[in-house]
CSV table of C-alpha atoms (C1' of nucleotides) in Angstrom, one decimal:
chain,number,residue,atom,x,y,z
A,1,UNK,CA,103.4,139.4,85.6
A,2,UNK,CA,105.3,139.5,82.3
A,3,UNK,CA,108.0,137.4,83.6
A,4,UNK,CA,105.6,134.7,85.2
A,5,UNK,CA,103.2,134.7,81.7
A,6,UNK,CA,106.7,133.9,79.5
A,7,UNK,CA,107.3,130.8,82.3
A,8,UNK,CA,103.7,129.8,81.9
A,9,UNK,CA,103.9,130.2,77.9
A,10,UNK,CA,106.9,127.6,77.9
A,11,UNK,CA,105.6,125.1,80.3
A,12,UNK,CA,102.4,125.4,77.6
A,13,UNK,CA,104.4,124.8,74.9
A,14,UNK,CA,106.6,122.1,75.9
A,15,UNK,CA,103.6,120.2,76.8
A,16,UNK,CA,102.2,120.8,73.6
A,17,UNK,CA,104.9,119.6,71.4
A,18,UNK,CA,105.1,116.4,73.9
A,19,UNK,CA,108.0,114.1,72.6
A,20,UNK,CA,107.3,111.5,75.5
A,21,UNK,CA,103.6,110.2,75.4
A,22,UNK,CA,101.6,109.2,72.6
A,23,UNK,CA,98.6,108.1,74.6
A,24,UNK,CA,99.6,108.1,78.1
A,25,UNK,CA,95.9,106.7,79.0
A,26,UNK,CA,97.3,103.1,78.3
A,27,UNK,CA,99.8,103.2,80.8
A,28,UNK,CA,96.8,104.1,83.6
A,29,UNK,CA,96.0,101.3,86.0
A,30,UNK,CA,92.4,101.2,85.2
A,31,UNK,CA,92.9,101.0,81.3
A,32,UNK,CA,92.3,97.4,80.4
A,33,UNK,CA,94.0,96.1,77.2
A,34,UNK,CA,92.7,93.9,74.8
A,35,UNK,CA,95.1,91.4,75.2
A,36,UNK,CA,96.2,89.9,78.6
A,37,UNK,CA,99.8,88.5,78.3
A,38,UNK,CA,100.9,85.4,80.2
A,39,UNK,CA,97.3,84.9,81.8
A,40,UNK,CA,95.9,82.8,79.1
A,41,UNK,CA,95.1,79.4,81.2
A,42,UNK,CA,93.5,81.8,83.7
A,43,UNK,CA,91.2,83.3,81.2
A,44,UNK,CA,90.5,79.7,79.5
A,45,UNK,CA,90.1,78.5,82.8
A,46,UNK,CA,87.7,80.8,84.2
A,47,UNK,CA,85.7,81.0,80.7
A,48,UNK,CA,85.2,77.2,81.0
A,49,UNK,CA,84.0,77.6,84.3
A,50,UNK,CA,81.3,80.5,83.6
A,51,UNK,CA,80.5,79.0,80.4
A,52,UNK,CA,77.4,76.9,81.5
A,53,UNK,CA,75.6,80.6,82.5
A,54,UNK,CA,75.2,80.5,78.6
A,55,UNK,CA,73.0,77.5,78.5
A,56,UNK,CA,70.9,78.7,81.9
A,57,UNK,CA,72.5,77.0,84.7
A,58,UNK,CA,74.4,78.4,87.3
A,59,UNK,CA,78.3,78.5,87.1
A,60,UNK,CA,80.0,77.4,90.5
A,61,UNK,CA,81.4,79.6,93.0
A,62,UNK,CA,84.9,80.6,92.2
A,63,UNK,CA,87.9,81.9,94.4
A,64,UNK,CA,90.1,84.0,92.8
A,65,UNK,CA,93.5,84.5,94.6
A,66,UNK,CA,96.6,86.8,93.5
A,67,UNK,CA,98.8,89.6,94.9
A,68,UNK,CA,98.1,92.8,93.7
A,69,UNK,CA,98.8,93.9,89.9
A,70,UNK,CA,98.7,90.4,88.9
A,71,UNK,CA,95.9,90.8,86.5
A,72,UNK,CA,92.7,89.2,88.8
A,73,UNK,CA,90.5,92.6,87.7
A,74,UNK,CA,91.6,92.6,84.4
A,75,UNK,CA,91.2,88.6,83.7
A,76,UNK,CA,87.5,88.8,85.0
A,77,UNK,CA,86.3,91.8,83.5
A,78,UNK,CA,87.5,90.7,80.6
A,79,UNK,CA,86.0,87.4,80.5
A,80,UNK,CA,82.7,88.6,81.7
A,81,UNK,CA,82.4,91.4,78.9
A,82,UNK,CA,83.0,88.0,76.5
A,83,UNK,CA,80.8,86.0,78.2
A,84,UNK,CA,78.0,88.8,78.3
A,85,UNK,CA,78.8,89.6,74.7
A,86,UNK,CA,78.0,86.1,73.7
A,87,UNK,CA,75.0,86.0,76.1
A,88,UNK,CA,73.4,88.9,74.1
A,89,UNK,CA,74.6,87.2,70.9
A,90,UNK,CA,72.7,84.0,71.4
A,91,UNK,CA,69.9,85.7,73.7
A,92,UNK,CA,70.6,84.2,77.2
A,93,UNK,CA,70.0,86.1,80.1
A,94,UNK,CA,73.4,86.5,82.0
A,95,UNK,CA,73.4,89.7,84.2
A,96,UNK,CA,77.2,90.2,85.2
A,97,UNK,CA,77.8,92.3,88.1
A,98,UNK,CA,81.1,93.9,88.9
A,99,UNK,CA,81.6,95.5,92.9
A,100,UNK,CA,84.8,96.4,94.3
A,101,UNK,CA,83.8,95.8,97.9
A,102,UNK,CA,86.5,98.5,99.0
A,103,UNK,CA,84.4,101.0,97.3
A,104,UNK,CA,81.3,99.4,98.6
A,105,UNK,CA,82.5,98.3,102.1
A,106,UNK,CA,79.4,97.5,103.4
A,107,UNK,CA,77.1,94.7,103.1
A,108,UNK,CA,74.1,97.5,102.7
A,109,UNK,CA,76.0,99.3,100.0
A,110,UNK,CA,77.2,95.8,98.0
A,111,UNK,CA,73.2,94.9,97.9
A,112,UNK,CA,72.6,98.5,96.7
A,113,UNK,CA,75.2,97.6,93.7
A,114,UNK,CA,73.6,94.1,93.2
A,115,UNK,CA,70.1,95.5,92.9
A,116,UNK,CA,71.4,98.2,90.6
A,117,UNK,CA,72.8,95.6,88.1
A,118,UNK,CA,69.6,93.9,87.5
A,119,UNK,CA,67.8,97.6,87.4
A,120,UNK,CA,66.4,98.2,90.6
A,121,UNK,CA,66.9,101.2,92.6
A,122,UNK,CA,67.1,100.8,96.5
A,123,UNK,CA,67.5,103.7,98.7
A,124,UNK,CA,70.8,105.1,100.0
A,125,UNK,CA,69.5,104.2,103.4
A,126,UNK,CA,66.3,104.3,105.1
A,127,UNK,CA,65.7,100.6,104.9
A,128,UNK,CA,67.3,97.9,107.1
A,129,UNK,CA,69.9,95.6,105.4
A,130,UNK,CA,67.3,92.4,105.5
A,131,UNK,CA,64.9,94.7,103.7
A,132,UNK,CA,67.0,95.7,101.2
A,133,UNK,CA,68.0,91.9,100.6
A,134,UNK,CA,64.7,91.0,100.7
A,135,UNK,CA,63.4,93.3,97.8
A,136,UNK,CA,66.7,92.8,95.8
A,137,UNK,CA,65.9,88.9,95.7
A,138,UNK,CA,62.2,88.7,94.7
A,139,UNK,CA,63.5,91.2,91.6
A,140,UNK,CA,65.7,89.1,90.7
A,141,UNK,CA,63.5,86.0,91.1
A,142,UNK,CA,61.3,87.2,88.5
A,143,UNK,CA,63.8,87.9,86.3
A,144,UNK,CA,64.7,84.6,85.4
A,145,UNK,CA,68.6,85.1,85.2
A,146,UNK,CA,71.6,83.7,85.7
A,147,UNK,CA,73.9,86.3,87.9
A,148,UNK,CA,77.4,86.6,88.0
A,149,UNK,CA,78.7,88.5,91.0
A,150,UNK,CA,82.1,89.3,91.2
A,151,UNK,CA,83.1,90.7,94.5
A,152,UNK,CA,86.6,92.1,94.2
A,153,UNK,CA,88.9,92.9,96.9
A,154,UNK,CA,86.6,91.1,98.9
A,155,UNK,CA,88.8,91.0,102.0
A,156,UNK,CA,87.7,94.4,103.0
A,157,UNK,CA,84.1,93.3,103.2
A,158,UNK,CA,84.9,90.1,105.3
A,159,UNK,CA,87.4,92.1,107.5
A,160,UNK,CA,84.8,94.4,108.3
A,161,UNK,CA,81.5,92.7,108.3
A,162,UNK,CA,82.0,89.3,108.4
A,163,UNK,CA,80.9,86.5,105.8
A,164,UNK,CA,77.3,86.6,106.5
A,165,UNK,CA,76.5,88.6,103.3
A,166,UNK,CA,78.8,85.4,101.4
A,167,UNK,CA,76.9,83.1,103.1
A,168,UNK,CA,73.4,84.3,102.3
A,169,UNK,CA,74.3,84.8,98.6
A,170,UNK,CA,75.9,81.0,98.6
A,171,UNK,CA,72.6,80.0,99.9
A,172,UNK,CA,70.3,82.2,97.8
A,173,UNK,CA,69.1,78.9,95.5
A,174,UNK,CA,66.8,78.2,98.6
A,175,UNK,CA,65.1,81.4,98.1
A,176,UNK,CA,65.1,81.8,94.7
A,177,UNK,CA,62.9,79.5,92.2
A,178,UNK,CA,63.8,80.9,88.5
A,179,UNK,CA,67.5,82.7,88.8
A,180,UNK,CA,70.7,81.7,90.6
A,181,UNK,CA,73.4,83.7,91.6
A,182,UNK,CA,77.2,82.6,91.0
A,183,UNK,CA,79.6,84.3,93.3
A,184,UNK,CA,83.2,85.2,92.3
A,185,UNK,CA,85.0,86.1,95.1
A,186,UNK,CA,88.7,88.1,94.4
A,187,UNK,CA,91.4,88.6,96.7
A,188,UNK,CA,94.9,89.0,97.5
A,189,UNK,CA,95.1,87.6,100.8
A,190,UNK,CA,95.7,84.3,100.9
A,191,UNK,CA,95.0,83.6,104.7
A,192,UNK,CA,91.6,84.8,104.0
A,193,UNK,CA,90.1,81.6,103.6
A,194,UNK,CA,90.5,80.8,107.2
A,195,UNK,CA,88.4,83.4,108.7
A,196,UNK,CA,85.7,82.1,106.9
A,197,UNK,CA,82.6,79.8,108.2
A,198,UNK,CA,83.5,76.4,106.9
A,199,UNK,CA,79.7,76.2,105.1
A,200,UNK,CA,80.9,79.5,103.4
A,201,UNK,CA,84.3,78.2,102.5
A,202,UNK,CA,83.1,75.1,101.0
A,203,UNK,CA,80.7,76.5,98.8
A,204,UNK,CA,82.2,79.6,97.7
A,205,UNK,CA,85.8,78.0,97.4
A,206,UNK,CA,84.2,75.1,94.9
A,207,UNK,CA,86.8,76.1,92.5
A,208,UNK,CA,90.0,78.1,92.9
A,209,UNK,CA,91.8,80.1,90.7
A,210,UNK,CA,95.4,81.3,91.4
A,211,UNK,CA,97.2,84.4,90.1
A,212,UNK,CA,100.7,83.5,90.1
A,213,UNK,CA,103.3,86.9,90.4
A,214,UNK,CA,104.5,88.0,87.3
A,215,UNK,CA,108.6,87.6,86.4
A,216,UNK,CA,110.5,90.2,85.4
A,217,UNK,CA,110.4,89.0,82.0
A,218,UNK,CA,106.9,88.9,82.0
A,219,UNK,CA,106.7,92.0,83.2
A,220,UNK,CA,109.1,93.5,80.5
A,221,UNK,CA,106.8,92.0,78.0
A,222,UNK,CA,103.9,93.5,79.3
A,223,UNK,CA,105.3,96.7,79.3
A,224,UNK,CA,106.6,96.6,75.7
A,225,UNK,CA,103.2,95.5,74.6
A,226,UNK,CA,101.6,98.6,76.1
A,227,UNK,CA,105.2,101.0,75.0
A,228,UNK,CA,103.9,100.7,71.4
A,229,UNK,CA,100.7,102.7,71.8
A,230,UNK,CA,101.8,105.0,74.7
A,231,UNK,CA,105.4,106.2,74.0
A,232,UNK,CA,107.0,107.4,71.3
A,233,UNK,CA,109.6,105.2,70.4
A,234,UNK,CA,112.1,107.5,70.2
A,235,UNK,CA,111.5,108.3,74.1
A,236,UNK,CA,112.0,104.8,75.5
A,237,UNK,CA,114.8,102.1,75.4
A,238,UNK,CA,115.0,98.8,76.4
A,239,UNK,CA,117.3,99.4,79.9
A,240,UNK,CA,114.5,101.4,81.1
A,241,UNK,CA,111.5,99.4,80.8
A,242,UNK,CA,113.6,96.1,82.2
A,243,UNK,CA,114.5,98.9,84.9
A,244,UNK,CA,111.0,99.2,85.9
A,245,UNK,CA,110.0,95.5,85.3
A,246,UNK,CA,112.7,94.4,87.5
A,247,UNK,CA,111.8,97.2,90.4
A,248,UNK,CA,108.3,95.8,90.1
A,249,UNK,CA,108.8,92.1,89.9
A,250,UNK,CA,111.2,92.8,93.0
A,251,UNK,CA,107.8,93.9,94.7
A,252,UNK,CA,105.9,90.8,94.4
A,253,UNK,CA,105.6,90.8,90.5
A,254,UNK,CA,103.1,94.0,89.9
A,255,UNK,CA,101.9,94.7,87.1
A,256,UNK,CA,100.3,98.1,88.1
A,257,UNK,CA,103.5,99.4,89.8
A,258,UNK,CA,105.8,98.5,86.6
A,259,UNK,CA,103.0,100.4,84.6
A,260,UNK,CA,102.9,103.6,87.1
A,261,UNK,CA,106.8,103.9,87.3
A,262,UNK,CA,106.6,104.2,83.3
A,263,UNK,CA,104.1,106.8,83.2
A,264,UNK,CA,105.5,108.9,86.3
A,265,UNK,CA,109.2,108.6,85.0
A,266,UNK,CA,107.6,109.7,81.7
A,267,UNK,CA,106.0,112.7,83.4
A,268,UNK,CA,109.0,113.5,85.2
A,269,UNK,CA,111.3,113.6,82.1
A,270,UNK,CA,108.2,115.4,80.0
A,271,UNK,CA,108.4,118.1,83.1
A,272,UNK,CA,112.0,118.6,82.3
A,273,UNK,CA,111.7,119.0,78.7
A,274,UNK,CA,113.8,115.9,78.4
A,275,UNK,CA,113.9,114.3,75.0
A,276,UNK,CA,113.9,110.6,76.1
A,277,UNK,CA,112.9,108.8,79.9
A,278,UNK,CA,116.3,108.0,81.6
A,279,UNK,CA,116.6,105.2,83.9
A,280,UNK,CA,117.3,108.3,86.7
A,281,UNK,CA,113.8,109.4,85.8
A,282,UNK,CA,112.6,105.8,86.8
A,283,UNK,CA,114.3,106.3,90.4
A,284,UNK,CA,113.1,109.3,91.1
A,285,UNK,CA,109.5,108.0,89.7
A,286,UNK,CA,110.3,105.5,92.6
A,287,UNK,CA,110.3,108.0,95.1
A,288,UNK,CA,108.0,110.1,94.0
A,289,UNK,CA,104.8,107.2,93.6
A,290,UNK,CA,106.1,106.5,97.3
A,291,UNK,CA,105.9,110.3,98.8
A,292,UNK,CA,102.5,110.8,96.9
A,293,UNK,CA,100.9,107.5,98.7
A,294,UNK,CA,102.3,108.1,102.0
A,295,UNK,CA,101.5,111.6,101.8
A,296,UNK,CA,98.0,111.2,100.7
A,297,UNK,CA,97.3,108.8,103.2
A,298,UNK,CA,98.7,110.4,106.3
A,299,UNK,CA,96.9,113.5,105.5
A,300,UNK,CA,93.5,111.8,105.5
A,301,UNK,CA,94.1,110.4,108.8
A,302,UNK,CA,92.7,111.5,112.0
A,303,UNK,CA,94.5,113.8,114.7
A,304,UNK,CA,95.6,110.6,117.0
A,305,UNK,CA,96.8,108.5,114.2
A,306,UNK,CA,99.3,111.5,113.2
A,307,UNK,CA,100.3,111.8,116.9
A,308,UNK,CA,101.1,108.4,116.8
A,309,UNK,CA,102.9,108.3,114.2
A,310,UNK,CA,104.8,111.3,115.2
A,311,UNK,CA,105.8,109.9,118.5
A,312,UNK,CA,107.0,106.4,116.4
A,313,UNK,CA,108.5,108.7,114.1
A,314,UNK,CA,110.7,110.5,117.5
A,315,UNK,CA,111.3,107.5,119.1
A,316,UNK,CA,112.8,105.1,116.0
A,317,UNK,CA,115.5,108.0,114.7
A,318,UNK,CA,118.5,106.1,113.6
A,319,UNK,CA,116.5,102.9,113.3
A,320,UNK,CA,115.9,102.1,116.6
A,321,UNK,CA,113.0,99.7,117.0
A,322,UNK,CA,110.3,100.7,119.3
A,323,UNK,CA,107.4,98.9,121.5
A,324,UNK,CA,103.9,99.8,122.3
A,325,UNK,CA,104.3,100.8,125.6
A,326,UNK,CA,106.9,103.1,124.8
A,327,UNK,CA,105.0,105.0,122.0
A,328,UNK,CA,102.0,105.2,124.3
A,329,UNK,CA,103.9,107.1,127.0
A,330,UNK,CA,105.7,109.6,124.4
A,331,UNK,CA,102.1,110.2,122.7
A,332,UNK,CA,100.6,111.3,125.8
A,333,UNK,CA,103.6,113.8,126.2
A,334,UNK,CA,102.7,115.3,123.0
A,335,UNK,CA,99.0,115.5,123.6
A,336,UNK,CA,99.7,117.0,127.0
A,337,UNK,CA,102.1,119.6,124.7
A,338,UNK,CA,99.0,120.3,122.9
A,339,UNK,CA,96.6,120.3,125.7
A,340,UNK,CA,94.6,117.5,124.6
A,341,UNK,CA,92.4,114.6,125.6
A,342,UNK,CA,94.9,111.6,124.9
A,343,UNK,CA,93.1,108.3,124.1
A,344,UNK,CA,93.5,105.0,125.8
A,345,UNK,CA,96.3,102.6,125.2
A,346,UNK,CA,93.7,100.2,123.7
A,347,UNK,CA,92.7,102.8,121.2
A,348,UNK,CA,96.6,103.1,120.6
A,349,UNK,CA,97.2,99.8,119.9
A,350,UNK,CA,94.7,99.9,117.2
A,351,UNK,CA,96.2,102.8,115.6
A,352,UNK,CA,99.6,101.0,115.5
A,353,UNK,CA,97.8,97.8,113.9
A,354,UNK,CA,96.6,100.4,111.5
A,355,UNK,CA,99.6,102.1,110.6
A,356,UNK,CA,101.2,98.6,110.0
A,357,UNK,CA,98.4,97.7,107.7
A,358,UNK,CA,98.8,100.3,105.6
A,359,UNK,CA,102.2,99.7,105.3
A,360,UNK,CA,103.7,103.2,107.0
A,361,UNK,CA,105.3,101.0,109.9
A,362,UNK,CA,106.1,98.0,110.2
A,363,UNK,CA,105.1,96.3,113.7
A,364,UNK,CA,106.0,92.6,114.3
A,365,UNK,CA,104.8,90.9,117.7
A,366,UNK,CA,107.5,89.6,119.3
A,367,UNK,CA,107.6,88.0,123.0
A,368,UNK,CA,110.4,89.1,125.4
A,369,UNK,CA,109.3,86.5,127.8
A,370,UNK,CA,109.6,87.3,131.1
A,371,UNK,CA,109.5,91.0,130.0
A,372,UNK,CA,106.2,90.5,128.3
A,373,UNK,CA,104.8,90.5,125.0
A,374,UNK,CA,104.7,93.5,122.9
A,375,UNK,CA,105.2,95.0,119.0
A,376,UNK,CA,108.3,96.1,117.9
A,377,UNK,CA,107.9,98.6,115.8
A,378,UNK,CA,109.7,100.8,113.1
A,379,UNK,CA,109.4,103.0,110.1
A,380,UNK,CA,108.8,101.5,107.0
A,381,UNK,CA,109.0,104.4,104.8
A,382,UNK,CA,111.8,107.2,105.0
A,383,UNK,CA,112.1,109.7,107.8
A,384,UNK,CA,111.9,112.8,105.5
A,385,UNK,CA,108.7,111.2,103.8
A,386,UNK,CA,106.8,111.1,106.8
A,387,UNK,CA,108.1,114.7,108.0
A,388,UNK,CA,106.9,116.0,105.3
A,389,UNK,CA,103.3,114.5,105.5
A,390,UNK,CA,102.8,115.6,108.9
A,391,UNK,CA,103.8,119.1,108.7
A,392,UNK,CA,101.1,119.2,106.3
A,393,UNK,CA,99.1,119.6,109.6
A,394,UNK,CA,98.8,122.7,110.9
A,395,UNK,CA,97.7,121.7,114.1
A,396,UNK,CA,100.3,119.5,115.0
A,397,UNK,CA,103.0,121.4,113.3
A,398,UNK,CA,104.5,122.9,116.6
A,399,UNK,CA,105.7,119.7,117.8
A,400,UNK,CA,107.7,119.1,114.8
A,401,UNK,CA,111.6,118.7,115.2
A,402,UNK,CA,113.0,122.4,114.3
A,403,UNK,CA,114.5,121.4,111.0
A,404,UNK,CA,118.3,122.3,110.6
B,1,DC,C1',108.3,73.3,135.2
B,2,DG,C1',105.6,77.2,136.4
B,3,DT,C1',104.8,82.2,137.0
B,4,DC,C1',103.8,86.8,135.1
B,5,DC,C1',104.9,90.3,132.4
B,6,DA,C1',103.0,93.6,128.6
B,7,DC,C1',101.2,93.8,126.0
B,8,DA,C1',97.2,91.6,121.9
B,9,DG,C1',92.6,91.5,121.0
B,10,DG,C1',87.5,90.3,121.5
B,11,DA,C1',83.1,92.2,122.9
B,12,DA,C1',79.9,95.4,124.4
B,13,DT,C1',78.7,99.5,124.2
B,14,DG,C1',78.2,105.0,123.4
B,15,DA,C1',78.6,110.1,121.5
B,16,DC,C1',79.0,111.9,117.2
B,17,DG,C1',77.6,113.6,112.7
B,18,DG,C1',76.1,112.5,108.2
B,19,DG,C1',72.6,111.5,104.3
B,20,DC,C1',68.2,110.6,103.2
B,21,DG,C1',63.0,109.2,103.1
B,22,DG,C1',58.5,111.1,104.5
C,1,DC,C1',62.3,119.4,109.8
C,2,DC,C1',62.3,115.1,112.3
C,3,DG,C1',63.4,110.0,112.7
C,4,DC,C1',66.2,106.6,111.2
C,5,DC,C1',70.1,104.5,110.3
C,6,DC,C1',74.5,103.9,109.4
C,7,DG,C1',80.0,104.4,109.6
C,8,DT,C1',83.7,106.1,112.8
C,9,DC,C1',86.5,107.1,117.1
C,10,DA,C1',86.6,105.8,121.2
C,11,DT,C1',86.0,103.7,126.0
C,12,DT,C1',85.7,99.7,129.4
C,13,DC,C1',86.3,94.9,130.3
C,14,DC,C1',87.9,91.4,129.0
C,15,DT,C1',90.7,86.8,128.2
C,16,DG,C1',94.8,85.0,126.0
C,17,DT,C1',99.5,84.2,125.4
C,18,DG,C1',104.9,83.5,124.2
C,19,DG,C1',109.1,82.4,126.5
C,20,DA,C1',113.0,84.2,130.0
C,21,DC,C1',113.1,84.1,134.8
C,22,DG,C1',112.9,82.1,139.1
DNA sequence: CGTCCACAGGAATGACGGGCGG
DNA sequence: CCGCCCGTCATTCCTGTGGACG
């Protein structure tokens, strides 16, 4: 008891006199800085396209492309905020509306959020999607506004529910006489356009803005600017910043990842009671971020997904690749051992796709000619990370290989 | 040069549980 | 509390296909 308190006391004290952080939040992904370096071109282009809204005419629809962490969301929110400020200043009726369709991942929920932006409360459920849409449009039309709708991570909406909502929104002018809706679609999936109805494609892709990945030098610059307000200058050196930048640049120039790395490395250094962040801390952070991500992902998966993953794990030891058929056979023996029903191969095929999508495994489609077409499957994260995450589930624990 | 393997993956459908208006 | 709507997991049935083999 006494020893325990003393330990705690020490933890608290060392946290209080943190020599690492000044303001840790500046390094968090949701923080939106006042300056967005290396995105000047995109900012002014977006601003120029949206400016007509201030005069009461509808800006063109826009499609924004760029991989994760290239500043799409930050730039869009920033421009929208400035536009809204200007609109209020000069008294024009512009309604911005930002929706992340990964969080609001059904047509209905998107409409509810749209309605909220114009101050209309719709029931969470109970009325049909068509009815919700009709109510939204009629209220919007009575407002005499230019509505600028940002649909972030729009690929999620399209993949799950198709482009119907986009089509209707893009044609909304026909049903509105006093208001207009502009759409800004943000996606990191460059192939997305292929899936779209040609009519939607032409009206939505009126203008496209591309956000290229940051290179290592730009990432370094971004980090340095943030570090000024985030970290104690004594706790950080250029080598560490360069390392974070280059690790993130390797992963398609993802600024979010660079910031995460630096923040987590700082947290690790702090936990150790170190006074400065070392490159070692960054490497530890790299593994920790990966482990957290995968652990979180796996722990929330349904039972059969975990079993399929375990089957893949068992079949791919010492970097051997496996196929869908092999996985299914092995998966079924696992189900037998647990005495539960197995799902069909069709379903397992989908589960494999899901695991591939979230990046836990790599499933590449190949044709072995006479020996059929299948997917070559291998793990995409370290084995111990998988094992660790799966052992969180007491139900399948008995199937895991004995350690040592 | 056509077959035919071993699946991929689309479409239709259903069981089930959760959440909310009435 | 009921009824309605929704999302999720799953099944059944199905058509499609790259390329080694014969």
